[in-house]
mmCIF file of C-alpha atoms and ligand atoms in Angstrom:
data_model
loop_
_atom_site.group_PDB
_atom_site.id
_atom_site.type_symbol
_atom_site.label_atom_id
_atom_site.label_comp_id
_atom_site.label_asym_id
_atom_site.label_seq_id
_atom_site.Cartn_x
_atom_site.Cartn_y
_atom_site.Cartn_z
ATOM 1 C CA MET W 40 127.723 -53.315 -98.821
ATOM 2 C CA LEU W 41 125.535 -52.543 -101.946
ATOM 3 C CA ASP W 42 124.415 -54.785 -104.307
ATOM 4 C CA GLY W 43 127.066 -57.375 -103.186
ATOM 5 C CA LYS W 44 130.109 -54.804 -104.286
ATOM 6 C CA LYS W 45 131.667 -52.702 -101.370
ATOM 7 C CA VAL W 46 130.560 -48.751 -101.388
ATOM 8 C CA LEU W 47 132.646 -45.845 -102.559
ATOM 9 C CA PHE W 48 131.836 -42.367 -101.805
ATOM 10 C CA SER W 49 134.708 -39.144 -102.335
ATOM 11 C CA GLY W 50 133.883 -35.162 -103.713
ATOM 12 C CA MET W 51 135.360 -32.586 -104.489
ATOM 13 C CA GLN W 52 134.264 -28.969 -104.203
ATOM 14 C CA ALA W 53 133.539 -26.724 -106.497
ATOM 15 C CA THR W 54 135.079 -23.828 -105.515
ATOM 16 C CA GLY W 55 138.484 -22.575 -107.704
ATOM 17 C CA ASN W 56 140.078 -24.090 -111.304
ATOM 18 C CA LEU W 57 140.720 -27.968 -110.468
ATOM 19 C CA THR W 58 144.410 -28.133 -110.173
ATOM 20 C CA LEU W 59 147.147 -31.854 -111.207
ATOM 21 C CA GLY W 60 147.026 -31.845 -107.412
ATOM 22 C CA ASN W 61 143.160 -32.374 -107.314
ATOM 23 C CA TYR W 62 143.408 -35.039 -110.227
ATOM 24 C CA LEU W 63 146.921 -36.808 -109.190
ATOM 25 C CA GLY W 64 145.071 -37.010 -105.428
ATOM 26 C CA ALA W 65 142.238 -37.848 -106.034
ATOM 27 C CA LEU W 66 140.222 -38.022 -109.533
ATOM 28 C CA LYS W 67 143.145 -39.985 -111.024
ATOM 29 C CA ASN W 68 142.739 -42.632 -108.366
ATOM 30 C CA TRP W 69 138.797 -42.722 -108.359
ATOM 31 C CA VAL W 70 139.153 -43.753 -111.992
ATOM 32 C CA SER W 71 141.491 -46.591 -111.075
ATOM 33 C CA ILE W 72 139.130 -48.163 -108.346
ATOM 34 C CA ALA W 73 135.780 -46.666 -109.792
ATOM 35 C CA ASP W 74 135.377 -50.884 -111.566
ATOM 36 C CA ASP W 75 135.836 -52.230 -107.907
ATOM 37 C CA TYR W 76 133.315 -50.547 -106.127
ATOM 38 C CA GLU W 77 129.824 -49.381 -105.723
ATOM 39 C CA THR W 78 130.839 -45.240 -106.669
ATOM 40 C CA PHE W 79 129.215 -42.047 -105.442
ATOM 41 C CA TYR W 80 131.099 -39.541 -106.619
ATOM 42 C CA SER W 81 129.638 -36.118 -105.563
ATOM 43 C CA VAL W 82 130.112 -31.872 -106.638
ATOM 44 C CA VAL W 83 129.800 -30.527 -102.877
ATOM 45 C CA ASP W 84 128.743 -27.483 -103.574
ATOM 46 C CA MET W 85 127.009 -27.371 -100.350
ATOM 47 C CA HIS W 86 130.846 -27.469 -98.837
ATOM 48 C CA SER W 87 132.079 -24.806 -101.262
ATOM 49 C CA ILE W 88 129.766 -21.881 -99.459
ATOM 50 C CA THR W 89 131.317 -21.789 -96.248
ATOM 51 C CA ILE W 90 133.246 -19.444 -98.477
ATOM 52 C CA ARG W 91 130.911 -16.592 -100.002
ATOM 53 C CA GLN W 92 130.619 -17.470 -103.457
ATOM 54 C CA ASP W 93 129.465 -15.529 -106.469
ATOM 55 C CA PRO W 94 126.233 -17.434 -107.659
ATOM 56 C CA ALA W 95 126.342 -17.713 -110.955
ATOM 57 C CA GLU W 96 130.199 -18.429 -110.877
ATOM 58 C CA LEU W 97 128.718 -21.024 -108.429
ATOM 59 C CA ARG W 98 126.613 -22.580 -110.537
ATOM 60 C CA ARG W 99 129.052 -22.232 -113.455
ATOM 61 C CA ARG W 100 132.254 -24.004 -111.550
ATOM 62 C CA ALA W 101 129.573 -27.053 -110.274
ATOM 63 C CA ARG W 102 129.118 -28.222 -113.460
ATOM 64 C CA THR W 103 132.495 -27.546 -114.897
ATOM 65 C CA LEU W 104 133.565 -30.034 -112.326
ATOM 66 C CA LEU W 105 130.618 -32.363 -112.694
ATOM 67 C CA THR W 106 131.761 -32.625 -116.184
ATOM 68 C CA LEU W 107 135.407 -33.295 -115.568
ATOM 69 C CA TYR W 108 134.586 -36.154 -113.261
ATOM 70 C CA ILE W 109 133.117 -37.733 -116.457
ATOM 71 C CA ALA W 110 135.982 -36.566 -118.987
ATOM 72 C CA ALA W 111 138.695 -38.124 -116.523
ATOM 73 C CA GLY W 112 137.058 -41.473 -117.625
ATOM 74 C CA LEU W 113 133.937 -41.817 -115.028
ATOM 75 C CA ASP W 114 131.500 -43.547 -116.600
ATOM 76 C CA PRO W 115 128.267 -41.910 -115.193
ATOM 77 C CA GLU W 116 126.064 -44.931 -115.846
ATOM 78 C CA LYS W 117 127.863 -47.242 -113.609
ATOM 79 C CA ASN W 118 129.304 -44.198 -111.076
ATOM 80 C CA CYS W 119 126.724 -42.088 -109.108
ATOM 81 C CA ILE W 120 127.921 -38.459 -110.146
ATOM 82 C CA TYR W 121 125.729 -35.781 -108.650
ATOM 83 C CA TYR W 122 125.505 -32.486 -106.840
ATOM 84 C CA GLN W 123 125.165 -32.584 -103.133
ATOM 85 C CA SER W 124 122.941 -29.717 -103.339
ATOM 86 C CA HIS W 125 120.248 -32.147 -104.915
ATOM 87 C CA VAL W 126 120.306 -34.588 -102.568
ATOM 88 C CA SER W 127 118.480 -33.416 -99.297
ATOM 89 C CA GLY W 128 119.488 -36.158 -96.767
ATOM 90 C CA HIS W 129 123.198 -35.128 -96.693
ATOM 91 C CA ALA W 130 121.763 -31.701 -94.833
ATOM 92 C CA GLU W 131 119.656 -33.754 -92.643
ATOM 93 C CA LEU W 132 121.976 -36.093 -91.406
ATOM 94 C CA ALA W 133 124.929 -33.150 -90.734
ATOM 95 C CA TRP W 134 122.555 -31.549 -88.179
ATOM 96 C CA ILE W 135 122.193 -34.698 -86.498
ATOM 97 C CA LEU W 136 125.738 -35.663 -86.706
ATOM 98 C CA ASN W 137 126.499 -32.621 -85.212
ATOM 99 C CA CYS W 138 124.491 -33.388 -82.059
ATOM 100 C CA PHE W 139 126.829 -36.192 -81.496
ATOM 101 C CA THR W 140 130.181 -33.905 -82.465
ATOM 102 C CA TYR W 141 132.389 -31.649 -79.866
ATOM 103 C CA MET W 142 133.420 -28.535 -80.161
ATOM 104 C CA GLY W 143 137.074 -29.525 -79.085
ATOM 105 C CA GLU W 144 136.954 -32.015 -82.011
ATOM 106 C CA LEU W 145 136.024 -29.463 -84.238
ATOM 107 C CA ASN W 146 138.646 -27.027 -82.788
ATOM 108 C CA ARG W 147 141.752 -28.993 -83.200
ATOM 109 C CA MET W 148 140.977 -29.455 -87.231
ATOM 110 C CA THR W 149 143.828 -27.678 -89.298
ATOM 111 C CA GLN W 150 142.066 -26.687 -92.393
ATOM 112 C CA PHE W 151 139.007 -24.888 -90.241
ATOM 113 C CA LYS W 152 142.220 -23.064 -88.251
ATOM 114 C CA ASP W 153 144.253 -22.117 -91.603
ATOM 115 C CA LYS W 154 140.589 -21.263 -93.797
ATOM 116 C CA ALA W 155 139.879 -19.066 -90.412
ATOM 117 C CA ALA W 156 142.796 -17.493 -90.933
ATOM 118 C CA LYS W 157 142.470 -16.887 -94.625
ATOM 119 C CA HIS W 158 138.832 -15.850 -94.205
ATOM 120 C CA ALA W 159 139.286 -13.987 -90.948
ATOM 121 C CA ASP W 160 135.886 -11.445 -91.780
ATOM 122 C CA ASN W 161 133.512 -14.830 -92.454
ATOM 123 C CA ILE W 162 134.462 -17.603 -89.733
ATOM 124 C CA ASN W 163 130.888 -18.703 -90.299
ATOM 125 C CA ALA W 164 129.657 -21.655 -88.113
ATOM 126 C CA GLY W 165 129.368 -23.786 -91.307
ATOM 127 C CA LEU W 166 132.917 -23.494 -91.626
ATOM 128 C CA PHE W 167 133.830 -24.577 -88.715
ATOM 129 C CA THR W 168 131.257 -27.671 -88.676
ATOM 130 C CA TYR W 169 132.509 -28.499 -92.212
ATOM 131 C CA PRO W 170 133.657 -31.579 -90.911
ATOM 132 C CA VAL W 171 130.629 -32.658 -89.859
ATOM 133 C CA LEU W 172 129.436 -32.016 -93.159
ATOM 134 C CA MET W 173 132.200 -34.276 -94.768
ATOM 135 C CA ALA W 174 131.059 -37.112 -92.764
ATOM 136 C CA ALA W 175 127.196 -37.113 -93.642
ATOM 137 C CA ASP W 176 128.584 -37.543 -96.528
ATOM 138 C CA ILE W 177 130.671 -40.387 -96.229
ATOM 139 C CA LEU W 178 128.245 -41.912 -93.752
ATOM 140 C CA LEU W 179 125.068 -41.678 -95.674
ATOM 141 C CA TYR W 180 126.234 -44.004 -98.343
ATOM 142 C CA GLN W 181 127.836 -46.238 -95.640
ATOM 143 C CA ALA W 182 130.953 -46.061 -97.754
ATOM 144 C CA ASP W 183 133.875 -48.773 -96.834
ATOM 145 C CA VAL W 184 136.422 -46.637 -98.966
ATOM 146 C CA VAL W 185 137.053 -43.120 -99.173
ATOM 147 C CA PRO W 186 139.961 -42.097 -101.526
ATOM 148 C CA VAL W 187 141.595 -38.355 -101.292
ATOM 149 C CA GLY W 188 144.470 -36.894 -100.549
ATOM 150 C CA ILE W 189 146.779 -36.567 -97.515
ATOM 151 C CA ASP W 190 145.340 -33.044 -96.763
ATOM 152 C CA GLN W 191 141.799 -34.623 -96.007
ATOM 153 C CA MET W 192 143.461 -37.271 -93.665
ATOM 154 C CA GLN W 193 142.174 -35.393 -90.319
ATOM 155 C CA HIS W 194 138.659 -35.366 -91.795
ATOM 156 C CA LEU W 195 138.391 -38.599 -92.656
ATOM 157 C CA GLU W 196 139.737 -39.433 -88.647
ATOM 158 C CA ILE W 197 137.159 -37.532 -87.183
ATOM 159 C CA THR W 198 134.378 -39.293 -89.313
ATOM 160 C CA ARG W 199 135.095 -42.517 -87.945
ATOM 161 C CA ASP W 200 135.120 -41.022 -84.213
ATOM 162 C CA ILE W 201 131.542 -39.908 -84.660
ATOM 163 C CA ALA W 202 130.649 -42.774 -86.311
ATOM 164 C CA GLN W 203 132.215 -45.061 -84.021
ATOM 165 C CA ARG W 204 130.736 -42.808 -80.966
ATOM 166 C CA PHE W 205 127.104 -43.118 -82.419
ATOM 167 C CA ASN W 206 127.540 -46.981 -83.215
ATOM 168 C CA ALA W 207 128.420 -47.583 -79.649
ATOM 169 C CA ILE W 208 125.240 -45.654 -78.090
ATOM 170 C CA TYR W 209 122.782 -47.294 -81.040
ATOM 171 C CA GLY W 210 124.312 -50.202 -82.593
ATOM 172 C CA ASP W 211 125.848 -51.117 -86.111
ATOM 173 C CA VAL W 212 124.230 -48.141 -87.761
ATOM 174 C CA PHE W 213 127.235 -47.004 -89.472
ATOM 175 C CA THR W 214 130.214 -48.201 -92.066
ATOM 176 C CA ILE W 215 133.354 -47.599 -90.393
ATOM 177 C CA PRO W 216 134.934 -45.704 -93.324
ATOM 178 C CA GLU W 217 138.964 -46.491 -94.536
ATOM 179 C CA VAL W 218 141.065 -43.985 -96.228
ATOM 180 C CA TYR W 219 142.241 -44.370 -99.509
ATOM 181 C CA LEU W 220 145.474 -42.446 -100.523
ATOM 182 C CA GLY W 221 147.313 -43.284 -103.805
ATOM 183 C CA LYS W 222 150.897 -44.639 -104.289
ATOM 184 C CA VAL W 223 152.260 -41.031 -105.168
ATOM 185 C CA GLY W 224 150.856 -38.214 -106.096
ATOM 186 C CA ALA W 225 148.729 -38.549 -102.740
ATOM 187 C CA LYS W 226 150.419 -34.602 -101.577
ATOM 188 C CA ILE W 227 151.297 -32.602 -104.976
ATOM 189 C CA MET W 228 153.522 -29.401 -103.865
ATOM 190 C CA SER W 229 153.201 -26.065 -105.206
ATOM 191 C CA LEU W 230 155.493 -25.557 -108.171
ATOM 192 C CA GLN W 231 156.501 -22.266 -106.423
ATOM 193 C CA ASP W 232 157.079 -23.389 -103.150
ATOM 194 C CA PRO W 233 157.487 -26.783 -102.351
ATOM 195 C CA ALA W 234 156.844 -26.288 -98.600
ATOM 196 C CA ARG W 235 153.068 -25.630 -99.438
ATOM 197 C CA LYS W 236 150.709 -27.963 -101.097
ATOM 198 C CA MET W 237 148.998 -27.133 -104.672
ATOM 199 C CA SER W 238 146.031 -25.502 -104.069
ATOM 200 C CA LYS W 239 143.150 -24.248 -105.679
ATOM 201 C CA SER W 240 143.339 -20.837 -103.696
ATOM 202 C CA ASP W 241 146.829 -20.239 -104.679
ATOM 203 C CA GLU W 242 146.997 -16.758 -105.008
ATOM 204 C CA ASN W 243 150.360 -16.929 -107.333
ATOM 205 C CA PRO W 244 149.355 -19.378 -110.852
ATOM 206 C CA ASN W 245 152.260 -19.624 -111.558
ATOM 207 C CA GLY W 246 152.554 -22.418 -108.321
ATOM 208 C CA SER W 247 149.400 -24.599 -109.753
ATOM 209 C CA ILE W 248 148.953 -26.091 -112.651
ATOM 210 C CA TYR W 249 145.036 -26.279 -113.484
ATOM 211 C CA LEU W 250 143.143 -28.850 -115.790
ATOM 212 C CA MET W 251 142.437 -26.511 -118.292
ATOM 213 C CA ASP W 252 145.832 -24.684 -118.539
ATOM 214 C CA ASP W 253 147.122 -24.932 -122.176
ATOM 215 C CA PRO W 254 150.454 -26.761 -122.852
ATOM 216 C CA ASP W 255 152.575 -23.431 -123.477
ATOM 217 C CA THR W 256 151.234 -23.183 -120.011
ATOM 218 C CA VAL W 257 151.871 -26.273 -118.297
ATOM 219 C CA ILE W 258 155.268 -26.237 -120.011
ATOM 220 C CA ARG W 259 156.186 -22.597 -119.161
ATOM 221 C CA LYS W 260 155.026 -23.181 -115.558
ATOM 222 C CA PHE W 261 157.288 -25.984 -115.242
ATOM 223 C CA LYS W 262 160.510 -24.365 -116.403
ATOM 224 C CA ARG W 263 159.670 -21.985 -113.895
ATOM 225 C CA ALA W 264 159.494 -24.576 -111.183
ATOM 226 C CA VAL W 265 161.708 -23.566 -108.292
ATOM 227 C CA THR W 266 163.872 -25.999 -107.507
ATOM 228 C CA ASP W 267 167.605 -25.914 -105.815
ATOM 229 C CA SER W 268 171.426 -25.767 -106.890
ATOM 230 C CA GLU W 269 172.210 -29.767 -106.440
ATOM 231 C CA ALA W 270 172.168 -30.110 -109.942
ATOM 232 C CA CYS W 271 171.060 -33.742 -109.990
ATOM 233 C CA VAL W 272 167.786 -35.747 -110.072
ATOM 234 C CA ARG W 273 167.850 -37.281 -106.943
ATOM 235 C CA TYR W 274 164.237 -38.262 -104.843
ATOM 236 C CA CYS W 275 165.172 -37.340 -101.199
ATOM 237 C CA ASP W 276 163.435 -34.888 -98.876
ATOM 238 C CA GLU W 277 166.371 -32.581 -98.945
ATOM 239 C CA GLN W 278 165.425 -31.098 -102.565
ATOM 240 C CA PRO W 279 161.532 -30.699 -102.041
ATOM 241 C CA GLY W 280 161.133 -28.973 -105.139
ATOM 242 C CA ILE W 281 162.482 -31.821 -107.162
ATOM 243 C CA HIS W 282 160.551 -34.173 -104.890
ATOM 244 C CA ASN W 283 157.771 -33.058 -105.781
ATOM 245 C CA LEU W 284 158.452 -32.746 -109.525
ATOM 246 C CA ILE W 285 159.343 -36.321 -109.583
ATOM 247 C CA ASP W 286 156.263 -37.493 -107.845
ATOM 248 C CA ILE W 287 154.627 -35.700 -110.662
ATOM 249 C CA TYR W 288 156.362 -37.176 -113.140
ATOM 250 C CA CYS W 289 155.831 -41.141 -111.707
ATOM 251 C CA ALA W 290 151.793 -40.072 -111.161
ATOM 252 C CA CYS W 291 151.589 -39.628 -114.909
ATOM 253 C CA THR W 292 153.803 -42.060 -116.398
ATOM 254 C CA GLY W 293 153.917 -44.723 -114.472
ATOM 255 C CA ARG W 294 157.322 -45.017 -113.549
ATOM 256 C CA THR W 295 159.092 -45.373 -110.006
ATOM 257 C CA PRO W 296 161.072 -42.717 -108.531
ATOM 258 C CA GLU W 297 164.138 -45.190 -109.075
ATOM 259 C CA GLU W 298 163.499 -45.609 -112.714
ATOM 260 C CA THR W 299 163.391 -41.912 -113.255
ATOM 261 C CA GLU W 300 166.829 -41.269 -111.345
ATOM 262 C CA LYS W 301 168.095 -43.505 -113.243
ATOM 263 C CA GLU W 302 166.740 -41.882 -116.917
ATOM 264 C CA PHE W 303 167.705 -38.529 -115.959
ATOM 265 C CA ASP W 304 171.560 -39.781 -114.309
ATOM 266 C CA GLY W 305 173.579 -37.064 -115.566
ATOM 267 C CA LYS W 306 171.325 -34.322 -117.460
ATOM 268 C CA GLY W 307 170.073 -31.348 -116.061
ATOM 269 C CA TYR W 308 166.807 -29.908 -114.605
ATOM 270 C CA GLY W 309 166.094 -28.136 -117.903
ATOM 271 C CA ASP W 310 165.355 -31.709 -119.269
ATOM 272 C CA PHE W 311 164.404 -33.413 -116.415
ATOM 273 C CA LYS W 312 161.822 -29.860 -116.200
ATOM 274 C CA MET W 313 160.578 -30.219 -119.655
ATOM 275 C CA ALA W 314 159.831 -33.937 -119.478
ATOM 276 C CA VAL W 315 157.629 -33.433 -116.634
ATOM 277 C CA GLY W 316 156.436 -30.691 -118.289
ATOM 278 C CA GLU W 317 155.559 -33.316 -121.163
ATOM 279 C CA ALA W 318 154.214 -35.878 -119.286
ATOM 280 C CA VAL W 319 151.987 -33.443 -117.772
ATOM 281 C CA VAL W 320 149.960 -32.260 -120.884
ATOM 282 C CA GLY W 321 150.316 -36.056 -122.273
ATOM 283 C CA VAL W 322 147.601 -36.592 -119.235
ATOM 284 C CA LEU W 323 145.622 -33.210 -119.572
ATOM 285 C CA LYS W 324 144.825 -32.857 -123.390
ATOM 286 C CA PRO W 325 142.997 -36.035 -123.968
ATOM 287 C CA LEU W 326 141.186 -34.821 -120.674
ATOM 288 C CA GLN W 327 140.502 -31.234 -122.038
ATOM 289 C CA GLU W 328 139.420 -32.703 -125.586
ATOM 290 C CA ARG W 329 136.671 -35.064 -123.535
ATOM 291 C CA PHE W 330 135.979 -32.414 -122.245
ATOM 292 C CA ALA W 331 135.233 -30.156 -124.477
ATOM 293 C CA ASP W 332 133.082 -33.032 -126.648
ATOM 294 C CA LEU W 333 130.873 -33.255 -123.589
ATOM 295 C CA GLN W 334 129.994 -29.927 -122.692
ATOM 296 C CA LYS W 335 128.368 -29.965 -126.402
ATOM 297 C CA ASN W 336 126.317 -32.404 -125.345
ATOM 298 C CA LYS W 337 123.870 -30.538 -122.763
ATOM 299 C CA ASP W 338 120.511 -33.035 -122.662
ATOM 300 C CA TYR W 339 122.967 -35.739 -122.361
ATOM 301 C CA LEU W 340 124.702 -34.244 -119.142
ATOM 302 C CA ASP W 341 120.956 -32.893 -117.926
ATOM 303 C CA GLY W 342 120.328 -36.354 -118.110
ATOM 304 C CA ILE W 343 122.647 -38.150 -116.358
ATOM 305 C CA ILE W 344 122.672 -35.279 -113.680
ATOM 306 C CA LYS W 345 118.540 -36.462 -112.734
ATOM 307 C CA ALA W 346 119.200 -39.674 -113.380
ATOM 308 C CA ASN W 347 121.945 -39.572 -110.344
ATOM 309 C CA ALA W 348 120.636 -37.375 -108.260
ATOM 310 C CA GLU W 349 117.172 -39.699 -108.280
ATOM 311 C CA LYS W 350 120.124 -42.515 -107.047
ATOM 312 C CA ALA W 351 121.505 -40.987 -104.218
ATOM 313 C CA GLN W 352 118.433 -39.766 -102.696
ATOM 314 C CA TYR W 353 117.189 -43.515 -102.936
ATOM 315 C CA VAL W 354 120.376 -45.107 -101.453
ATOM 316 C CA SER W 355 121.244 -41.928 -99.024
ATOM 317 C CA ASN W 356 117.178 -42.180 -97.872
ATOM 318 C CA LYS W 357 117.675 -45.699 -96.647
ATOM 319 C CA THR W 358 120.866 -44.514 -94.374
ATOM 320 C CA LEU W 359 119.016 -41.465 -93.037
ATOM 321 C CA ARG W 360 115.158 -43.699 -92.496
ATOM 322 C CA LYS W 361 117.492 -46.222 -89.993
ATOM 323 C CA VAL W 362 119.437 -43.181 -87.937
ATOM 324 C CA GLN W 363 116.088 -40.911 -87.461
ATOM 325 C CA LYS W 364 114.246 -44.576 -86.354
ATOM 326 C CA LYS W 365 117.258 -45.227 -84.125
ATOM 327 C CA ILE W 366 117.357 -41.622 -82.401
ATOM 328 C CA GLY W 367 113.493 -41.311 -81.719
ATOM 329 C CA PHE W 368 112.075 -39.547 -84.216
ATOM 330 C CA PRO W 369 108.600 -40.052 -84.793
ATOM 331 C CA GLU W 370 107.526 -42.672 -87.356
ATOM 332 C CA ARG W 371 106.220 -41.075 -90.619
ATOM 333 C CA VAL W 372 102.329 -41.498 -91.333
ATOM 334 C CA ARG W 373 102.268 -43.342 -94.618
HETATM 335 P P1 TYM O 692 138.692 -30.683 -102.274
HETATM 336 O O1 TYM O 692 138.095 -30.074 -103.318
HETATM 337 O O2 TYM O 692 139.813 -29.396 -101.391
HETATM 338 O O3 TYM O 692 140.248 -31.748 -102.863
HETATM 339 C C1 TYM O 692 139.707 -32.696 -103.573
HETATM 340 C C2 TYM O 692 140.249 -33.680 -103.535
HETATM 341 O O4 TYM O 692 141.383 -33.337 -104.049
HETATM 342 C C3 TYM O 692 143.075 -33.729 -102.842
HETATM 343 N N1 TYM O 692 144.005 -32.742 -103.362
HETATM 344 C C4 TYM O 692 144.695 -33.315 -103.376
HETATM 345 N N2 TYM O 692 145.712 -34.786 -103.569
HETATM 346 C C5 TYM O 692 147.167 -33.898 -103.805
HETATM 347 N N3 TYM O 692 147.774 -32.914 -103.166
HETATM 348 C C6 TYM O 692 147.230 -31.729 -103.619
HETATM 349 N N4 TYM O 692 148.089 -30.538 -103.565
HETATM 350 C C7 TYM O 692 145.821 -31.906 -103.165
HETATM 351 N N5 TYM O 692 145.076 -30.429 -103.374
HETATM 352 C C8 TYM O 692 143.588 -31.393 -102.699
HETATM 353 C C9 TYM O 692 142.185 -33.847 -101.433
HETATM 354 O O5 TYM O 692 142.585 -34.482 -100.876
HETATM 355 C C10 TYM O 692 141.090 -34.063 -102.131
HETATM 356 O O6 TYM O 692 140.529 -35.804 -102.363
HETATM 357 N N6 TYM O 692 136.698 -31.374 -97.946
HETATM 358 C C11 TYM O 692 136.687 -31.797 -99.329
HETATM 359 C C12 TYM O 692 135.752 -32.599 -100.106
HETATM 360 C C13 TYM O 692 134.658 -33.367 -99.637
HETATM 361 C C14 TYM O 692 134.547 -34.540 -99.568
HETATM 362 C C15 TYM O 692 134.315 -35.306 -99.018
HETATM 363 C C16 TYM O 692 136.127 -35.948 -100.089
HETATM 364 C C17 TYM O 692 133.476 -33.344 -98.218
HETATM 365 N N7 TYM O 692 132.896 -34.142 -98.640
HETATM 366 C C18 TYM O 692 133.941 -36.954 -98.290
HETATM 367 C C19 TYM O 692 135.680 -36.917 -99.653
HETATM 368 C C20 TYM O 692 134.528 -37.668 -98.834
HETATM 369 C C21 TYM O 692 137.975 -30.934 -100.093
HETATM 370 O O7 TYM O 692 137.809 -29.688 -99.710
HETATM 371 O O8 TYM O 692 138.628 -31.565 -101.125
#
């Protein structure tokens, strides 16, 4: 609890271009539930360097991402939007939690296995302990709830395990966070391969819709989306491509899968794909316009970045000092 409200924490990596999956699985939910919580939304640039980054590009992407949070509808006066690397407590708590996390637990993380396979030439220790930094992010703010997509569930489970282990030794230090999944959109799949999730790092750009894609590109990608030969808009596991398009359509329009099936009853895939494309353009266009406006306002953004980093530093320090005391670090002499 902070100021009488429950606390929400979430973050995104400043790696690659944000996709519709990031938006529908996370960012959109962040906006819809923000008012009910005291919120912390971080641009997790420290997580990004587990994979080699070009420095100028990382800086540019981090700023773009922070601006997108605001463009998506998060008011930075009410929501603490900040860069992870501006708040020293993330690294400090991560180190401590490393000492309460087992190699065996980290070895089981599927995302580590995937990334290690993809970047076989750079399997660094940071990639391995990535979930511990994520646990530190969440536990530093005593978050009650963490809205993410399905692919982050395993990381949330290890966060809870670490927190419970720590609490069992030292008393109730950390709030045990709950995961928040949206009703639709928690797992958006690639448009080219509905068996794989839509991903920022996909080599085939036609598989992903990027938040900055212009309307023509969006429509073209949906027209090319992989479906099947059933020729009927039905929400079932046997038609994964159509299932995914229905999820996207519902997440963008607020309709249910049943309503969507009825709406496109007797219509072909061409009509349906076009409607999905237009629904997505309808969501992205206002976001892109706000983004363009915000980008012009450098001083405003800089002010937000400074003020929110200070707030995050202040709030997170409280947890950090408590943890340091509990584990026996010497008190600071004032
Ligand atoms: P990241 O940057 O990969 O993704 C950001 C958010 O987008 C969601 N997401 C998706 N949702 C639905 N369908 C998809 N295809 C899809 N792809 C991505 C993710 O689930 C996530 O919610 N490790 C995290 C970042 C992080 C974090 C945290 C999150 C660091 N610390 C603390 C929450 C709390 C990550 O790499 O997300």
